[in-house]
mmCIF file of C-alpha atoms in Angstrom:
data_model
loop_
_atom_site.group_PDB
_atom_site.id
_atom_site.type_symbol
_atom_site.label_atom_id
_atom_site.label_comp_id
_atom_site.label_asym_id
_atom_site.label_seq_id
_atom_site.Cartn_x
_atom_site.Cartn_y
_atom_site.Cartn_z
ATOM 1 C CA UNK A 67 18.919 8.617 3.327
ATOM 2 C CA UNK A 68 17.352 4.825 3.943
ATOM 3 C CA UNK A 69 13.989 6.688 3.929
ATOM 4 C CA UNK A 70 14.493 6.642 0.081
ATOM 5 C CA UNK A 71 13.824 2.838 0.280
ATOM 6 C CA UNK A 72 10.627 3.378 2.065
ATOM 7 C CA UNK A 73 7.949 2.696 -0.184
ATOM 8 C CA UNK A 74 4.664 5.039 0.090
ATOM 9 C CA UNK A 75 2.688 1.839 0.239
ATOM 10 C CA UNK A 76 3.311 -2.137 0.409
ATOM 11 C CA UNK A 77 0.660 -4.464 -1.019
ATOM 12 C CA UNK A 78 0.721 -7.985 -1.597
ATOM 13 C CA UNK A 79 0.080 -8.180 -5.756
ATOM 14 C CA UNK A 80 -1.037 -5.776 -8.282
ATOM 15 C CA UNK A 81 -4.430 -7.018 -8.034
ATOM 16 C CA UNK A 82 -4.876 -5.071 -4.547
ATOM 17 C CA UNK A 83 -4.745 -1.632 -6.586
ATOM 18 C CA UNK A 84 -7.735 -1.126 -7.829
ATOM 19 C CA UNK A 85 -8.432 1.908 -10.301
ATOM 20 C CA UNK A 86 -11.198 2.799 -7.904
ATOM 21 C CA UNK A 87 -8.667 3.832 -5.851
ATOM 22 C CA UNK A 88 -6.350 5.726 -7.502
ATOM 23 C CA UNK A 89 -9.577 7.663 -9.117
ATOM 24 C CA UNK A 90 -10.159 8.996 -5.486
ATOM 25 C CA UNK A 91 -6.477 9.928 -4.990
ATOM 26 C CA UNK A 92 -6.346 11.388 -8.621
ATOM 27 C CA UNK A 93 -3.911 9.140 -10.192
ATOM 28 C CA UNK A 94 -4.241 9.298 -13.855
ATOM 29 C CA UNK A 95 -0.856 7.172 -14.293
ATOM 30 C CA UNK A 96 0.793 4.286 -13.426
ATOM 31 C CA UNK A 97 4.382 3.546 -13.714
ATOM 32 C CA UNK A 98 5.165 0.186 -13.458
ATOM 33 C CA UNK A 99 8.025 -2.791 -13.707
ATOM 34 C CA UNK A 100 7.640 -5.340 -15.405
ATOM 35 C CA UNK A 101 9.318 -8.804 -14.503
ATOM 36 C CA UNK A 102 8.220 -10.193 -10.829
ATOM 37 C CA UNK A 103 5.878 -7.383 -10.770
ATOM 38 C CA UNK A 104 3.090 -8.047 -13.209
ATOM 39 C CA UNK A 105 4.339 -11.432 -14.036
ATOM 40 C CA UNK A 106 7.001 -13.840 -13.436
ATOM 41 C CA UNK A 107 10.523 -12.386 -15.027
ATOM 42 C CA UNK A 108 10.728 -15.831 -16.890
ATOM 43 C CA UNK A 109 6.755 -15.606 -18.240
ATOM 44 C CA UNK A 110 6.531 -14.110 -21.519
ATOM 45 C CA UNK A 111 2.847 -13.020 -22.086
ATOM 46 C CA UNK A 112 0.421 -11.148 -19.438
ATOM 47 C CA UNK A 113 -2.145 -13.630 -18.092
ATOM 48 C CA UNK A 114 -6.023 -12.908 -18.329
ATOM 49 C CA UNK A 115 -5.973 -12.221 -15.079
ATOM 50 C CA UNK A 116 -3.399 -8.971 -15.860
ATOM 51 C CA UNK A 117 -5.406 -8.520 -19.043
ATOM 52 C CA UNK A 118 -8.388 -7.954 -17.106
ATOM 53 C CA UNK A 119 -6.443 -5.764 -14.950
ATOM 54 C CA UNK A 120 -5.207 -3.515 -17.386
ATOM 55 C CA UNK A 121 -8.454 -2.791 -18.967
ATOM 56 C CA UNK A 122 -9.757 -2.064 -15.862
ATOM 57 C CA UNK A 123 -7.256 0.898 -15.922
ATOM 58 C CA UNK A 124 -7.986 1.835 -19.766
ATOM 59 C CA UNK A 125 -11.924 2.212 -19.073
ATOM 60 C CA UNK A 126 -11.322 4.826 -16.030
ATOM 61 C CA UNK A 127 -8.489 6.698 -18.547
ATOM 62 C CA UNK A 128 -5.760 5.793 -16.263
ATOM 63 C CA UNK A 129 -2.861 5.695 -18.464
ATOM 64 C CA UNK A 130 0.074 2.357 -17.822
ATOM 65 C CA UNK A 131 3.649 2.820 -19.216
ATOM 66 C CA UNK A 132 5.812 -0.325 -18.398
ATOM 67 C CA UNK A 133 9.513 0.838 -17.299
ATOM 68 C CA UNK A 134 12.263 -2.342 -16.896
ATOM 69 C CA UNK A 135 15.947 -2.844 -16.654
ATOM 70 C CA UNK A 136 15.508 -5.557 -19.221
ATOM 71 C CA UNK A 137 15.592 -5.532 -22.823
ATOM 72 C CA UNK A 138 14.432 -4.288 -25.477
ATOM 73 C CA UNK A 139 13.618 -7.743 -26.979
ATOM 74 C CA UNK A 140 12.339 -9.405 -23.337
ATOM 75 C CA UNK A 141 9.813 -5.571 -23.207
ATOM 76 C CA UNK A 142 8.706 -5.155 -25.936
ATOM 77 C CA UNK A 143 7.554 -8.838 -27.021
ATOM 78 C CA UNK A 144 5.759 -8.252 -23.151
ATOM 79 C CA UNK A 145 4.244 -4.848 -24.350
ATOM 80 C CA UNK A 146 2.952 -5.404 -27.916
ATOM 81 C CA UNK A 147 0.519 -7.405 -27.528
ATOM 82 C CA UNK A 148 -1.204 -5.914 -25.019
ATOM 83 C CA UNK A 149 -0.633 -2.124 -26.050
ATOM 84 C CA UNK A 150 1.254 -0.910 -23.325
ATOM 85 C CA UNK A 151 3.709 1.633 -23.851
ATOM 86 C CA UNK A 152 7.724 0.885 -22.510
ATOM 87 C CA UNK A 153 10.984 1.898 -21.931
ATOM 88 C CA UNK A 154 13.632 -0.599 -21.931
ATOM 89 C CA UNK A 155 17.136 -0.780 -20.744
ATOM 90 C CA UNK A 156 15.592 1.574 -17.848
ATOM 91 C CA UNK A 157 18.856 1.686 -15.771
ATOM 92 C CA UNK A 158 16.682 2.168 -12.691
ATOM 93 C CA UNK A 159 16.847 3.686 -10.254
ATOM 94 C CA UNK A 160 18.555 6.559 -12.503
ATOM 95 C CA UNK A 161 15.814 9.135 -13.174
ATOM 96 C CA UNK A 162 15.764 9.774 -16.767
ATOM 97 C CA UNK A 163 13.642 6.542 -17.983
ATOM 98 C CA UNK A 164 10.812 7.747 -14.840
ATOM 99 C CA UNK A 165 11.132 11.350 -16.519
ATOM 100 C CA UNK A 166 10.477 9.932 -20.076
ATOM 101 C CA UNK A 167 7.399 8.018 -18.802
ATOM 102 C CA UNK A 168 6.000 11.313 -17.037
ATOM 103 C CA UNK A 169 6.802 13.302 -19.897
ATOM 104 C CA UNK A 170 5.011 10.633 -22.474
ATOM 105 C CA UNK A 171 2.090 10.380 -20.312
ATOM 106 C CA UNK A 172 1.975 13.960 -20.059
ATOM 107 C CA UNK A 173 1.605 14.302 -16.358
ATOM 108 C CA UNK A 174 2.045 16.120 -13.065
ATOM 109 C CA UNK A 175 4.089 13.762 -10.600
ATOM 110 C CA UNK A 176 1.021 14.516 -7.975
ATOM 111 C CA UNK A 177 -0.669 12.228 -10.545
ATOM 112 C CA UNK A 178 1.045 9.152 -11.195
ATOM 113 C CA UNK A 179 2.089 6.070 -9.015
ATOM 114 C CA UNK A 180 5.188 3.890 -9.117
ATOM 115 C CA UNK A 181 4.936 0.107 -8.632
ATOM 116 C CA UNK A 182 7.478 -2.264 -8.467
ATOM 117 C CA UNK A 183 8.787 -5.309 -6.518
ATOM 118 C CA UNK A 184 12.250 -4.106 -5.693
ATOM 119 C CA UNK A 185 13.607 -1.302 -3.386
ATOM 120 C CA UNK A 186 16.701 -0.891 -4.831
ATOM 121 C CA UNK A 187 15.134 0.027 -8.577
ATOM 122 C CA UNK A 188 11.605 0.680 -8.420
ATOM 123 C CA UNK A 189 10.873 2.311 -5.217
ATOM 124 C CA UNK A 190 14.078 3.948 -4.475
ATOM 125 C CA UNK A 191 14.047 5.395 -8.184
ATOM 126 C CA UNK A 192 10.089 6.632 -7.807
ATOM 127 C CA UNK A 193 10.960 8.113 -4.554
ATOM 128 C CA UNK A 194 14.140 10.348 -5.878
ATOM 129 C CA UNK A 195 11.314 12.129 -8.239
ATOM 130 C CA UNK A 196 8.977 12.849 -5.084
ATOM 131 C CA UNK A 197 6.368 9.792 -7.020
ATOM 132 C CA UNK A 198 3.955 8.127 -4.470
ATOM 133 C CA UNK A 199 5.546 4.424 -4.721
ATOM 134 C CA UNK A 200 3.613 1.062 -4.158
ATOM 135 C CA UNK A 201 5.726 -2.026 -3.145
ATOM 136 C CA UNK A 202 4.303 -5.290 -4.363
ATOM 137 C CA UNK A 203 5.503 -8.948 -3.349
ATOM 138 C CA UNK A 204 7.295 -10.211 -6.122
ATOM 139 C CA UNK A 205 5.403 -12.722 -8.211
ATOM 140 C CA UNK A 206 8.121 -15.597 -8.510
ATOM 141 C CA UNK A 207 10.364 -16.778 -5.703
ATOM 142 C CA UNK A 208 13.140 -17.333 -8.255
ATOM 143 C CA UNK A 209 15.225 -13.850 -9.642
ATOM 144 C CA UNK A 210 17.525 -13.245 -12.498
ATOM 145 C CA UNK A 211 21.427 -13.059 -10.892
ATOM 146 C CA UNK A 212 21.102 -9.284 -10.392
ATOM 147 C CA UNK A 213 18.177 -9.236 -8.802
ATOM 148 C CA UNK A 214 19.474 -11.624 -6.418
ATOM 149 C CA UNK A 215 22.213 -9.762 -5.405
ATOM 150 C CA UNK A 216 19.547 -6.640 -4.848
ATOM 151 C CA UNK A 217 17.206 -8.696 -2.298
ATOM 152 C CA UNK A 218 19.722 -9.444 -0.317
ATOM 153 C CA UNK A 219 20.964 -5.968 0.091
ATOM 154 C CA UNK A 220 17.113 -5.314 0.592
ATOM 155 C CA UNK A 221 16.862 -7.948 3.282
ATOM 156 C CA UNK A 222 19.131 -5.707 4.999
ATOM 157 C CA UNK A 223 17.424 -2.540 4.682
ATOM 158 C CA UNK A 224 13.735 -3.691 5.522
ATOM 159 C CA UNK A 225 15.889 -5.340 8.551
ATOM 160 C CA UNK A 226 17.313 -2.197 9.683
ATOM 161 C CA UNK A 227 13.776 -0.325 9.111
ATOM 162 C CA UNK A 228 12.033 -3.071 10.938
ATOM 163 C CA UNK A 229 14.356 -2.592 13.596
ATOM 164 C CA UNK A 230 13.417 0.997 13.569
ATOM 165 C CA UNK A 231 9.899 0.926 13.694
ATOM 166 C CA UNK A 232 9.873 2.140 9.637
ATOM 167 C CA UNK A 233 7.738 -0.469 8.562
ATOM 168 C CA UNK A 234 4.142 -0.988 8.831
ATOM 169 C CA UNK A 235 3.402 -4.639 7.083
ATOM 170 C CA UNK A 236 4.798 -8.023 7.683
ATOM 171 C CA UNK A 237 6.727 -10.105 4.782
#
């Protein structure tokens, strides 16, 4: 059961997955969360930086659909502006917003990647589908209540994995 915490992958930001990559692993989609993933959950707009990033993604046709537990309000005044599609109000790690996102993109599962900063939403829901998942560290060392509550039940897990010999990276 705790392997469905295990991400596929662990990185350090969102900037170490480059589309080059994914082209050679035939990823034509990315799911991805939104607050302390791409940008701090506080930070309203995407930063150049991310702006770069995304485009990076448009010009090899790799299609980005942002899926959050937030609102609609906090998503979509994210998404907009930069043209990214969303779903709000994901209630991660339930299935059903990662099944709209695959649907909209129109795409096998063999072809998309999950990212996200938090095992308890992002990876663990990815990982119920059978979706190649990508842990990244989280971009703010300050969380929202919830999420507060979740890394320290995720403290416990890596523990326990670490323990185990599950783990393959260093926090």
């Amino acid at each position: 059961m705790l392997k469905k915490f295990l991400p596929d992958e662990h990185v350090q930001s969102i900037f170490d997955i480059t589309p080059e990559m994914l082209v050679k692993r035939n990823v034509k989609g990315i799911i991805t969360d939104l607050d302390n993933t791409l940008v701090e959950w506080d930070r309203p707009e995407a930063t150049p930086e991310l702006l770069k990033w995304f485009s990076s993604f448009k010009e090899k046709g790799i299609l980005i659909t942002i899926v959050s537990n937030n609102t609609q309000q906090r998503v979509s005044s994210f998404s907009d502006p930069v043209k990214i599609p969303f779903i709000y109000s994901a209630r991660k790690p339930m299935s059903r917003a990662f099944k709209r996102a695959i649907r909209d993109m129109k795409l096998q599962r063999e072809e998309i990647v999950v990212i996200g900063d938090q095992l308890l939403t992002d990876v663990l829901g990815g990982n119920r589908l059978g979706l190649h998942t990508i842990m990244v560290v989280p971009v703010a060392s300050t969380d929202g209540l919830w999420t507060r509550v979740n890394r320290k039940i995720e403290r416990m897990i890596l523990s326990w994995m670490k323990r185990k010999g599950m783990l393959n990276w260093e926090e």
